[in-house]
PDB file of C-alpha atoms in Angstrom:
ATOM      1  CA  UNK A   1      -6.556  14.257  -7.576  1.00 85.00           C
ATOM      2  CA  UNK A   2      -6.293  10.481  -7.421  1.00 91.00           C
ATOM      3  CA  UNK A   3      -9.097   8.170  -8.460  1.00 96.00           C
ATOM      4  CA  UNK A   4      -9.306   4.654  -7.080  1.00 97.00           C
ATOM      5  CA  UNK A   5     -11.647   2.113  -8.636  1.00 98.00           C
ATOM      6  CA  UNK A   6     -12.301  -1.214  -6.916  1.00 98.00           C
ATOM      7  CA  UNK A   7     -13.592  -4.352  -8.578  1.00 98.00           C
ATOM      8  CA  UNK A   8     -13.922  -8.062  -7.918  1.00 98.00           C
ATOM      9  CA  UNK A   9     -16.542  -8.138  -5.192  1.00 97.00           C
ATOM     10  CA  UNK A  10     -19.542 -10.437  -5.245  1.00 98.00           C
ATOM     11  CA  UNK A  11     -21.414 -13.224  -3.534  1.00 98.00           C
ATOM     12  CA  UNK A  12     -19.396 -16.220  -2.362  1.00 98.00           C
ATOM     13  CA  UNK A  13     -20.094 -19.208  -0.152  1.00 98.00           C
ATOM     14  CA  UNK A  14     -18.320 -19.652   3.175  1.00 98.00           C
ATOM     15  CA  UNK A  15     -14.877 -21.126   2.593  1.00 98.00           C
ATOM     16  CA  UNK A  16     -14.674 -19.603  -0.855  1.00 98.00           C
ATOM     17  CA  UNK A  17     -12.224 -17.109  -2.313  1.00 98.00           C
ATOM     18  CA  UNK A  18     -12.302 -13.744  -4.032  1.00 98.00           C
ATOM     19  CA  UNK A  19      -9.684 -11.395  -5.414  1.00 98.00           C
ATOM     20  CA  UNK A  20     -10.332  -7.680  -5.170  1.00 98.00           C
ATOM     21  CA  UNK A  21      -8.544  -5.227  -7.435  1.00 98.00           C
ATOM     22  CA  UNK A  22      -7.998  -1.488  -7.119  1.00 98.00           C
ATOM     23  CA  UNK A  23      -6.950   0.589 -10.113  1.00 98.00           C
ATOM     24  CA  UNK A  24      -5.306   3.938  -9.381  1.00 96.00           C
ATOM     25  CA  UNK A  25      -5.270   6.907 -11.750  1.00 95.00           C
ATOM     26  CA  UNK A  26      -1.797   7.925 -10.601  1.00 89.00           C
ATOM     27  CA  UNK A  27       1.644   6.394 -10.391  1.00 91.00           C
ATOM     28  CA  UNK A  28       1.400   4.522  -7.084  1.00 90.00           C
ATOM     29  CA  UNK A  29       5.172   4.257  -6.882  1.00 90.00           C
ATOM     30  CA  UNK A  30       5.034   7.675  -5.187  1.00 89.00           C
ATOM     31  CA  UNK A  31       2.485   6.484  -2.592  1.00 92.00           C
ATOM     32  CA  UNK A  32       4.092   4.767   0.379  1.00 93.00           C
ATOM     33  CA  UNK A  33       1.085   3.132   2.027  1.00 95.00           C
ATOM     34  CA  UNK A  34      -1.787   1.576   0.096  1.00 97.00           C
ATOM     35  CA  UNK A  35      -4.513  -0.154   2.061  1.00 98.00           C
ATOM     36  CA  UNK A  36      -7.805  -2.010   2.075  1.00 98.00           C
ATOM     37  CA  UNK A  37     -10.529  -1.137   4.562  1.00 98.00           C
ATOM     38  CA  UNK A  38     -13.981  -2.606   5.028  1.00 98.00           C
ATOM     39  CA  UNK A  39     -17.263  -1.525   6.536  1.00 98.00           C
ATOM     40  CA  UNK A  40     -19.997  -3.914   7.560  1.00 97.00           C
ATOM     41  CA  UNK A  41     -23.607  -2.782   8.058  1.00 92.00           C
ATOM     42  CA  UNK A  42     -23.992  -0.922  11.334  1.00 95.00           C
ATOM     43  CA  UNK A  43     -20.262  -0.997  12.052  1.00 97.00           C
ATOM     44  CA  UNK A  44     -17.390   1.429  11.725  1.00 97.00           C
ATOM     45  CA  UNK A  45     -14.947   1.228   8.860  1.00 97.00           C
ATOM     46  CA  UNK A  46     -11.969  -0.927   9.830  1.00 98.00           C
ATOM     47  CA  UNK A  47      -8.504  -1.455   8.464  1.00 98.00           C
ATOM     48  CA  UNK A  48      -8.008  -4.824   6.784  1.00 98.00           C
ATOM     49  CA  UNK A  49      -4.489  -4.704   5.359  1.00 98.00           C
ATOM     50  CA  UNK A  50      -1.732  -2.311   4.342  1.00 98.00           C
ATOM     51  CA  UNK A  51       1.233  -2.566   2.018  1.00 97.00           C
ATOM     52  CA  UNK A  52       4.155  -0.170   1.821  1.00 95.00           C
ATOM     53  CA  UNK A  53       6.140   0.871  -1.231  1.00 91.00           C
ATOM     54  CA  UNK A  54       8.735  -1.635  -0.042  1.00 91.00           C
ATOM     55  CA  UNK A  55       6.044  -4.342  -0.051  1.00 92.00           C
ATOM     56  CA  UNK A  56       5.908  -4.638   3.730  1.00 96.00           C
ATOM     57  CA  UNK A  57       2.493  -6.032   4.661  1.00 98.00           C
ATOM     58  CA  UNK A  58       0.314  -5.700   7.753  1.00 98.00           C
ATOM     59  CA  UNK A  59      -3.007  -7.342   8.518  1.00 98.00           C
ATOM     60  CA  UNK A  60      -5.861  -7.115  10.956  1.00 98.00           C
ATOM     61  CA  UNK A  61      -5.893 -10.059  13.352  1.00 98.00           C
ATOM     62  CA  UNK A  62      -9.243 -11.162  11.963  1.00 97.00           C
ATOM     63  CA  UNK A  63      -7.872 -11.758   8.453  1.00 98.00           C
ATOM     64  CA  UNK A  64      -4.233 -12.679   9.033  1.00 98.00           C
ATOM     65  CA  UNK A  65      -3.416 -15.980   7.390  1.00 98.00           C
ATOM     66  CA  UNK A  66      -6.470 -15.821   5.111  1.00 98.00           C
ATOM     67  CA  UNK A  67      -6.006 -12.574   3.178  1.00 98.00           C
ATOM     68  CA  UNK A  68      -3.029 -11.366   1.158  1.00 98.00           C
ATOM     69  CA  UNK A  69      -2.433  -7.821  -0.059  1.00 98.00           C
ATOM     70  CA  UNK A  70      -0.166  -7.071  -3.001  1.00 97.00           C
ATOM     71  CA  UNK A  71       0.712  -4.197  -5.282  1.00 96.00           C
ATOM     72  CA  UNK A  72       1.934  -3.846  -8.846  1.00 95.00           C
ATOM     73  CA  UNK A  73       3.517  -0.420  -9.187  1.00 93.00           C
ATOM     74  CA  UNK A  74       4.046  -0.865 -12.930  1.00 95.00           C
ATOM     75  CA  UNK A  75       0.297  -1.311 -13.443  1.00 96.00           C
ATOM     76  CA  UNK A  76      -0.817   1.087 -10.685  1.00 96.00           C
ATOM     77  CA  UNK A  77      -2.832  -1.695  -9.105  1.00 97.00           C
ATOM     78  CA  UNK A  78      -3.287  -3.164  -5.654  1.00 97.00           C
ATOM     79  CA  UNK A  79      -4.998  -6.426  -4.875  1.00 98.00           C
ATOM     80  CA  UNK A  80      -6.557  -8.265  -1.975  1.00 98.00           C
ATOM     81  CA  UNK A  81      -6.727 -12.036  -2.258  1.00 98.00           C
ATOM     82  CA  UNK A  82      -9.241 -13.389   0.225  1.00 98.00           C
ATOM     83  CA  UNK A  83      -9.318 -17.096   1.052  1.00 98.00           C
ATOM     84  CA  UNK A  84     -11.443 -19.147   3.424  1.00 98.00           C
ATOM     85  CA  UNK A  85     -14.056 -16.409   3.535  1.00 98.00           C
ATOM     86  CA  UNK A  86     -16.432 -16.278   6.470  1.00 98.00           C
ATOM     87  CA  UNK A  87     -19.864 -14.675   6.861  1.00 97.00           C
ATOM     88  CA  UNK A  88     -18.294 -12.065   9.131  1.00 97.00           C
ATOM     89  CA  UNK A  89     -16.151 -10.911   6.200  1.00 98.00           C
ATOM     90  CA  UNK A  90     -19.312  -9.536   4.575  1.00 98.00           C
ATOM     91  CA  UNK A  91     -18.777  -5.813   4.042  1.00 98.00           C
ATOM     92  CA  UNK A  92     -18.086  -3.091   1.534  1.00 98.00           C
ATOM     93  CA  UNK A  93     -14.364  -3.131   0.835  1.00 98.00           C
ATOM     94  CA  UNK A  94     -12.571   0.157   0.117  1.00 98.00           C
ATOM     95  CA  UNK A  95      -9.209   0.902  -1.418  1.00 98.00           C
ATOM     96  CA  UNK A  96      -7.208   3.693   0.263  1.00 98.00           C
ATOM     97  CA  UNK A  97      -4.137   5.632  -0.825  1.00 96.00           C
ATOM     98  CA  UNK A  98      -2.059   7.699   1.572  1.00 91.00           C
ATOM     99  CA  UNK A  99      -0.573  10.080  -0.982  1.00 88.00           C
ATOM    100  CA  UNK A 100       1.845  12.891  -0.053  1.00 88.00           C
ATOM    101  CA  UNK A 101      -0.844  15.470  -0.848  1.00 88.00           C
ATOM    102  CA  UNK A 102      -3.619  13.690   1.032  1.00 90.00           C
ATOM    103  CA  UNK A 103      -5.692  10.564   1.450  1.00 94.00           C
ATOM    104  CA  UNK A 104      -7.954   9.097  -1.207  1.00 96.00           C
ATOM    105  CA  UNK A 105     -10.733   6.511  -1.137  1.00 97.00           C
ATOM    106  CA  UNK A 106     -12.381   4.373  -3.760  1.00 97.00           C
ATOM    107  CA  UNK A 107     -16.135   3.976  -4.033  1.00 97.00           C
ATOM    108  CA  UNK A 108     -16.096   0.474  -2.567  1.00 98.00           C
ATOM    109  CA  UNK A 109     -17.023  -3.007  -3.718  1.00 98.00           C
ATOM    110  CA  UNK A 110     -19.508  -5.262  -1.942  1.00 98.00           C
ATOM    111  CA  UNK A 111     -18.406  -8.665  -0.676  1.00 98.00           C
ATOM    112  CA  UNK A 112     -21.128 -10.964   0.617  1.00 98.00           C
ATOM    113  CA  UNK A 113     -20.300 -14.316   2.172  1.00 98.00           C
ATOM    114  CA  UNK A 114     -23.381 -16.457   2.500  1.00 97.00           C
ATOM    115  CA  UNK A 115     -24.647 -19.943   1.778  1.00 95.00           C
TER     116      UNK A 115
END
């Protein structure tokens, strides 16, 4: 069983920045793909960014160039740095781990972009 705990969400003005963190209860070195998803009210959960064990990154078109995903295997942490935030980025952000034994989700952290 893997536990994922997100933190770093909050209220930010348009154009602002936030850094989300996800702490894993397992050695993430063994997990190839770690990811961030988000779900806005009334919408389906969508993939935001992924990072492989080799640090290869992929992004949704809507966030490419503004968001950056990273991982620190030594600390069992992944991060999502979000710059130039827009109101449409408002959502609950979830950490996801695609472990060999199955997929795991965190409980989510709320990000609200509003003036």
